[in-house]
Structure formats: C-alpha cells, structure tokens
C-alpha cells in the first residue's frame, strides 16, 4: 500500500539468524557430543554396565555430585547476600568489590587450585588453624567443596543481581507499612521473585562444579575411593589408554548431569508460573 513503511529489524530475518544459530550450536555442542556417543558404540551393554557399576567409578561420581551440590547450595546463600549488598548499599570501593566477583572467571583454574591448596593445607595459613581441631580441609571433600564454591559464586551473583535491581523498593515499603515484619516481607514479597534466578544460579554453579578439573585436582589429593572426582578418573583412564572406559564414564556423567539439570530447569519454570 502506498505511503506505508516496512518495519525492519536490527538483525537479519529468522531464516538467516536461525541458520547461524544451528550451525554454531552444531559445531560447539552437537558434533562433539555426537562424537562421544559414536565412540561409545563399540561398548557392549554388559561392558558399559560393568564400567558404570565399578566401585571406583561410583565413588568418584559420589564425590563429584555431592561436593558440587553442596557448593551450589552454599553459593546460592552467599551469592544472594553478595548481590544484596552490591545492589542495596553504597560504600567505598564498591566497584572494586563488584569486579572481584568475576575474578574466578579470569583466573586460570589451576592457579586457583594451587592457591587454595597452599592456604588450606595442614601447614597453610587457614588449614593450620583447623589441623589441631582434627579438621582436615585440603585433600578432603571439604577442600573440594571450597574449590567448587570459589569457581561457582559468580554464577549466582550475576544471575540474582539484575533481578534485585529490577525489584521495586516501594513494594517492600508497602509491606512494612501494612505491618509485615522483615522476615515476612522477605518470605512473601522478595523470595518468590528471587527463587527462579537462585535456581538458575544454583544450576549453573552445580553444572560447572560437576565438570571442574583444574581447581580441584590439586586440593582433592586424588585418592581413589575417597577424594577422586569423575573428571580426574576420565583423565586417568585416558592416560592408561583405556579409551572405552573413559568414554563410558564421560557418557554416564553427561547423562546424569543432563537429567539433573532438566529437573532443576523444570522446577524453575514451575516456580515462575506460580509467581505469576
């Protein structure tokens, strides 16, 4: 029709952008995962079951998942507090404090592992304080959890922080005016809005913790059946040229992680629908 204008988007049309998205996703995610599945086709179901039920494999999975879950839960609490401080308060050095949150992203994980081991070992600054109490931090699941907390805390803070910034403070003031206590205001007004991003941050920290290698390999002590993590077991099998065993462990780790993340995302969507 004469005189009308066509509204153009900033980005190209759906076909072109979708094509690039599928290509990028295929090169980065789908093809590597397909290669993992193809490498496992040489395994019979019986051999795969024998590898999956091996006591050493089960022990490494237990250490990886329990420490990653514990670190993710602790990061969810600490990350919420850090995000709250950064959003709701102004103080000297706030910009530096905010930038330090992203330090685990920039710091090589191996460097973080060496530093944490030096600090929390029996002769380290902090580890020496707990050693007389019979508490061993380094070379124990506690040390692994601390390392995973270190690399996972930015995921929670950066996920919760934008949501806190968008929350209207007038809603809290209205709740206080109606006589609600601070705890009830947090439980009834703030927490329903913060729960979905908290679940997202936990899922990201949990997923990163399951596959983390560099920061954990030093502080864990790598003791089979005690502090050996699943990624380290995969590397050990590769060094022994046990490619079938490494592939089976990696595939099992991938499947369990995918199921757990799918459940967490389902809970997140349910809470978002409830909040609406």
PDB file of N, CA and C in Angstrom, residues 14-56:
ATOM      1  N   UNK A  14      14.531 -14.293  10.320  1.00  0.00           N
ATOM      2  CA  UNK A  14      14.540 -15.512  11.130  1.00  0.00           C
ATOM      3  C   UNK A  14      15.345 -16.618  10.479  1.00  0.00           C
ATOM      4  N   UNK A  15      15.196 -16.802   9.166  1.00  0.00           N
ATOM      5  CA  UNK A  15      15.891 -17.900   8.486  1.00  0.00           C
ATOM      6  C   UNK A  15      17.393 -17.804   8.623  1.00  0.00           C
ATOM      7  N   UNK A  16      17.947 -16.600   8.392  1.00  0.00           N
ATOM      8  CA  UNK A  16      19.399 -16.420   8.448  1.00  0.00           C
ATOM      9  C   UNK A  16      19.926 -16.566   9.876  1.00  0.00           C
ATOM     10  N   UNK A  17      19.267 -15.919  10.832  1.00  0.00           N
ATOM     11  CA  UNK A  17      19.726 -15.997  12.221  1.00  0.00           C
ATOM     12  C   UNK A  17      19.575 -17.407  12.777  1.00  0.00           C
ATOM     13  N   UNK A  18      18.478 -18.084  12.405  1.00  0.00           N
ATOM     14  CA  UNK A  18      18.287 -19.457  12.868  1.00  0.00           C
ATOM     15  C   UNK A  18      19.344 -20.374  12.263  1.00  0.00           C
ATOM     16  N   UNK A  19      19.690 -20.147  11.008  1.00  0.00           N
ATOM     17  CA  UNK A  19      20.717 -20.961  10.366  1.00  0.00           C
ATOM     18  C   UNK A  19      22.070 -20.815  11.041  1.00  0.00           C
ATOM     19  N   UNK A  20      22.458 -19.576  11.338  1.00  0.00           N
ATOM     20  CA  UNK A  20      23.718 -19.352  12.040  1.00  0.00           C
ATOM     21  C   UNK A  20      23.682 -19.962  13.445  1.00  0.00           C
ATOM     22  N   UNK A  21      22.537 -19.862  14.106  1.00  0.00           N
ATOM     23  CA  UNK A  21      22.419 -20.415  15.460  1.00  0.00           C
ATOM     24  C   UNK A  21      22.594 -21.928  15.456  1.00  0.00           C
ATOM     25  N   UNK A  22      21.930 -22.590  14.505  1.00  0.00           N
ATOM     26  CA  UNK A  22      22.040 -24.050  14.403  1.00  0.00           C
ATOM     27  C   UNK A  22      23.464 -24.460  14.046  1.00  0.00           C
ATOM     28  N   UNK A  23      24.094 -23.709  13.137  1.00  0.00           N
ATOM     29  CA  UNK A  23      25.472 -24.016  12.751  1.00  0.00           C
ATOM     30  C   UNK A  23      26.414 -23.869  13.942  1.00  0.00           C
ATOM     31  N   UNK A  24      26.285 -22.779  14.666  1.00  0.00           N
ATOM     32  CA  UNK A  24      27.145 -22.541  15.826  1.00  0.00           C
ATOM     33  C   UNK A  24      26.915 -23.611  16.892  1.00  0.00           C
ATOM     34  N   UNK A  25      25.646 -23.917  17.164  1.00  0.00           N
ATOM     35  CA  UNK A  25      25.328 -24.928  18.162  1.00  0.00           C
ATOM     36  C   UNK A  25      25.848 -26.298  17.750  1.00  0.00           C
ATOM     37  N   UNK A  26      25.780 -26.591  16.460  1.00  0.00           N
ATOM     38  CA  UNK A  26      26.265 -27.887  15.983  1.00  0.00           C
ATOM     39  C   UNK A  26      27.774 -28.004  16.145  1.00  0.00           C
ATOM     40  N   UNK A  27      28.518 -26.956  15.769  1.00  0.00           N
ATOM     41  CA  UNK A  27      29.972 -27.006  15.843  1.00  0.00           C
ATOM     42  C   UNK A  27      30.474 -27.057  17.277  1.00  0.00           C
ATOM     43  N   UNK A  28      29.792 -26.360  18.171  1.00  0.00           N
ATOM     44  CA  UNK A  28      30.287 -26.231  19.547  1.00  0.00           C
ATOM     45  C   UNK A  28      29.755 -27.332  20.454  1.00  0.00           C
ATOM     46  N   UNK A  29      28.503 -27.753  20.247  1.00  0.00           N
ATOM     47  CA  UNK A  29      27.860 -28.672  21.191  1.00  0.00           C
ATOM     48  C   UNK A  29      27.496 -30.008  20.553  1.00  0.00           C
ATOM     49  N   UNK A  30      26.691 -29.977  19.496  1.00  0.00           N
ATOM     50  CA  UNK A  30      26.090 -31.208  18.986  1.00  0.00           C
ATOM     51  C   UNK A  30      27.125 -32.161  18.396  1.00  0.00           C
ATOM     52  N   UNK A  31      28.049 -31.664  17.587  1.00  0.00           N
ATOM     53  CA  UNK A  31      29.043 -32.546  16.959  1.00  0.00           C
ATOM     54  C   UNK A  31      29.976 -33.172  17.993  1.00  0.00           C
ATOM     55  N   UNK A  32      30.522 -32.392  18.964  1.00  0.00           N
ATOM     56  CA  UNK A  32      31.347 -33.047  19.990  1.00  0.00           C
ATOM     57  C   UNK A  32      30.595 -34.103  20.801  1.00  0.00           C
ATOM     58  N   UNK A  33      29.326 -33.820  21.143  1.00  0.00           N
ATOM     59  CA  UNK A  33      28.552 -34.805  21.898  1.00  0.00           C
ATOM     60  C   UNK A  33      28.236 -36.023  21.033  1.00  0.00           C
ATOM     61  N   UNK A  34      28.001 -35.794  19.739  1.00  0.00           N
ATOM     62  CA  UNK A  34      27.760 -36.921  18.840  1.00  0.00           C
ATOM     63  C   UNK A  34      29.006 -37.797  18.726  1.00  0.00           C
ATOM     64  N   UNK A  35      30.178 -37.160  18.710  1.00  0.00           N
ATOM     65  CA  UNK A  35      31.418 -37.937  18.661  1.00  0.00           C
ATOM     66  C   UNK A  35      31.567 -38.793  19.917  1.00  0.00           C
ATOM     67  N   UNK A  36      31.146 -38.249  21.053  1.00  0.00           N
ATOM     68  CA  UNK A  36      31.205 -39.026  22.287  1.00  0.00           C
ATOM     69  C   UNK A  36      30.294 -40.243  22.206  1.00  0.00           C
ATOM     70  N   UNK A  37      29.105 -40.054  21.653  1.00  0.00           N
ATOM     71  CA  UNK A  37      28.172 -41.174  21.517  1.00  0.00           C
ATOM     72  C   UNK A  37      28.691 -42.206  20.520  1.00  0.00           C
ATOM     73  N   UNK A  38      29.298 -41.743  19.428  1.00  0.00           N
ATOM     74  CA  UNK A  38      29.829 -42.671  18.425  1.00  0.00           C
ATOM     75  C   UNK A  38      30.984 -43.486  18.973  1.00  0.00           C
ATOM     76  N   UNK A  39      31.802 -42.848  19.813  1.00  0.00           N
ATOM     77  CA  UNK A  39      32.926 -43.573  20.402  1.00  0.00           C
ATOM     78  C   UNK A  39      32.464 -44.652  21.367  1.00  0.00           C
ATOM     79  N   UNK A  40      31.253 -44.486  21.893  1.00  0.00           N
ATOM     80  CA  UNK A  40      30.745 -45.468  22.846  1.00  0.00           C
ATOM     81  C   UNK A  40      30.004 -46.615  22.172  1.00  0.00           C
ATOM     82  N   UNK A  41      29.839 -46.534  20.844  1.00  0.00           N
ATOM     83  CA  UNK A  41      29.089 -47.597  20.172  1.00  0.00           C
ATOM     84  C   UNK A  41      29.837 -48.917  20.191  1.00  0.00           C
ATOM     85  N   UNK A  42      31.163 -48.882  20.366  1.00  0.00           N
ATOM     86  CA  UNK A  42      31.924 -50.126  20.427  1.00  0.00           C
ATOM     87  C   UNK A  42      31.759 -50.858  21.736  1.00  0.00           C
ATOM     88  N   UNK A  43      31.148 -50.213  22.717  1.00  0.00           N
ATOM     89  CA  UNK A  43      30.917 -50.832  24.017  1.00  0.00           C
ATOM     90  C   UNK A  43      29.641 -51.661  23.984  1.00  0.00           C
ATOM     91  N   UNK A  44      29.723 -52.858  24.463  1.00  0.00           N
ATOM     92  CA  UNK A  44      28.501 -53.648  24.639  1.00  0.00           C
ATOM     93  C   UNK A  44      27.780 -53.172  25.896  1.00  0.00           C
ATOM     94  N   UNK A  45      26.504 -53.501  25.977  1.00  0.00           N
ATOM     95  CA  UNK A  45      25.721 -53.071  27.132  1.00  0.00           C
ATOM     96  C   UNK A  45      26.280 -53.674  28.417  1.00  0.00           C
ATOM     97  N   UNK A  46      26.748 -54.914  28.335  1.00  0.00           N
ATOM     98  CA  UNK A  46      27.307 -55.557  29.524  1.00  0.00           C
ATOM     99  C   UNK A  46      28.584 -54.889  29.990  1.00  0.00           C
ATOM    100  N   UNK A  47      29.465 -54.537  29.028  1.00  0.00           N
ATOM    101  CA  UNK A  47      30.712 -53.882  29.403  1.00  0.00           C
ATOM    102  C   UNK A  47      30.456 -52.488  29.950  1.00  0.00           C
ATOM    103  N   UNK A  48      29.501 -51.783  29.327  1.00  0.00           N
ATOM    104  CA  UNK A  48      29.146 -50.455  29.825  1.00  0.00           C
ATOM    105  C   UNK A  48      28.611 -50.544  31.257  1.00  0.00           C
ATOM    106  N   UNK A  49      27.799 -51.559  31.539  1.00  0.00           N
ATOM    107  CA  UNK A  49      27.253 -51.729  32.877  1.00  0.00           C
ATOM    108  C   UNK A  49      28.356 -52.072  33.871  1.00  0.00           C
ATOM    109  N   UNK A  50      29.312 -52.879  33.455  1.00  0.00           N
ATOM    110  CA  UNK A  50      30.425 -53.214  34.349  1.00  0.00           C
ATOM    111  C   UNK A  50      31.242 -51.980  34.705  1.00  0.00           C
ATOM    112  N   UNK A  51      31.463 -51.107  33.724  1.00  0.00           N
ATOM    113  CA  UNK A  51      32.219 -49.877  33.991  1.00  0.00           C
ATOM    114  C   UNK A  51      31.414 -48.942  34.884  1.00  0.00           C
ATOM    115  N   UNK A  52      30.120 -48.815  34.601  1.00  0.00           N
ATOM    116  CA  UNK A  52      29.280 -47.891  35.361  1.00  0.00           C
ATOM    117  C   UNK A  52      29.116 -48.314  36.825  1.00  0.00           C
ATOM    118  N   UNK A  53      29.139 -49.619  37.081  1.00  0.00           N
ATOM    119  CA  UNK A  53      28.943 -50.119  38.449  1.00  0.00           C
ATOM    120  C   UNK A  53      30.253 -50.437  39.145  1.00  0.00           C
ATOM    121  N   UNK A  54      31.370 -50.090  38.540  1.00  0.00           N
ATOM    122  CA  UNK A  54      32.661 -50.297  39.194  1.00  0.00           C
ATOM    123  C   UNK A  54      32.726 -49.452  40.462  1.00  0.00           C
ATOM    124  N   UNK A  55      33.161 -50.015  41.585  1.00  0.00           N
ATOM    125  CA  UNK A  55      33.187 -49.254  42.842  1.00  0.00           C
ATOM    126  C   UNK A  55      33.966 -47.950  42.749  1.00  0.00           C
ATOM    127  N   UNK A  56      35.073 -47.944  42.012  1.00  0.00           N
ATOM    128  CA  UNK A  56      35.859 -46.720  41.884  1.00  0.00           C
ATOM    129  C   UNK A  56      35.093 -45.647  41.115  1.00  0.00           C
TER     130      UNK A  56
END
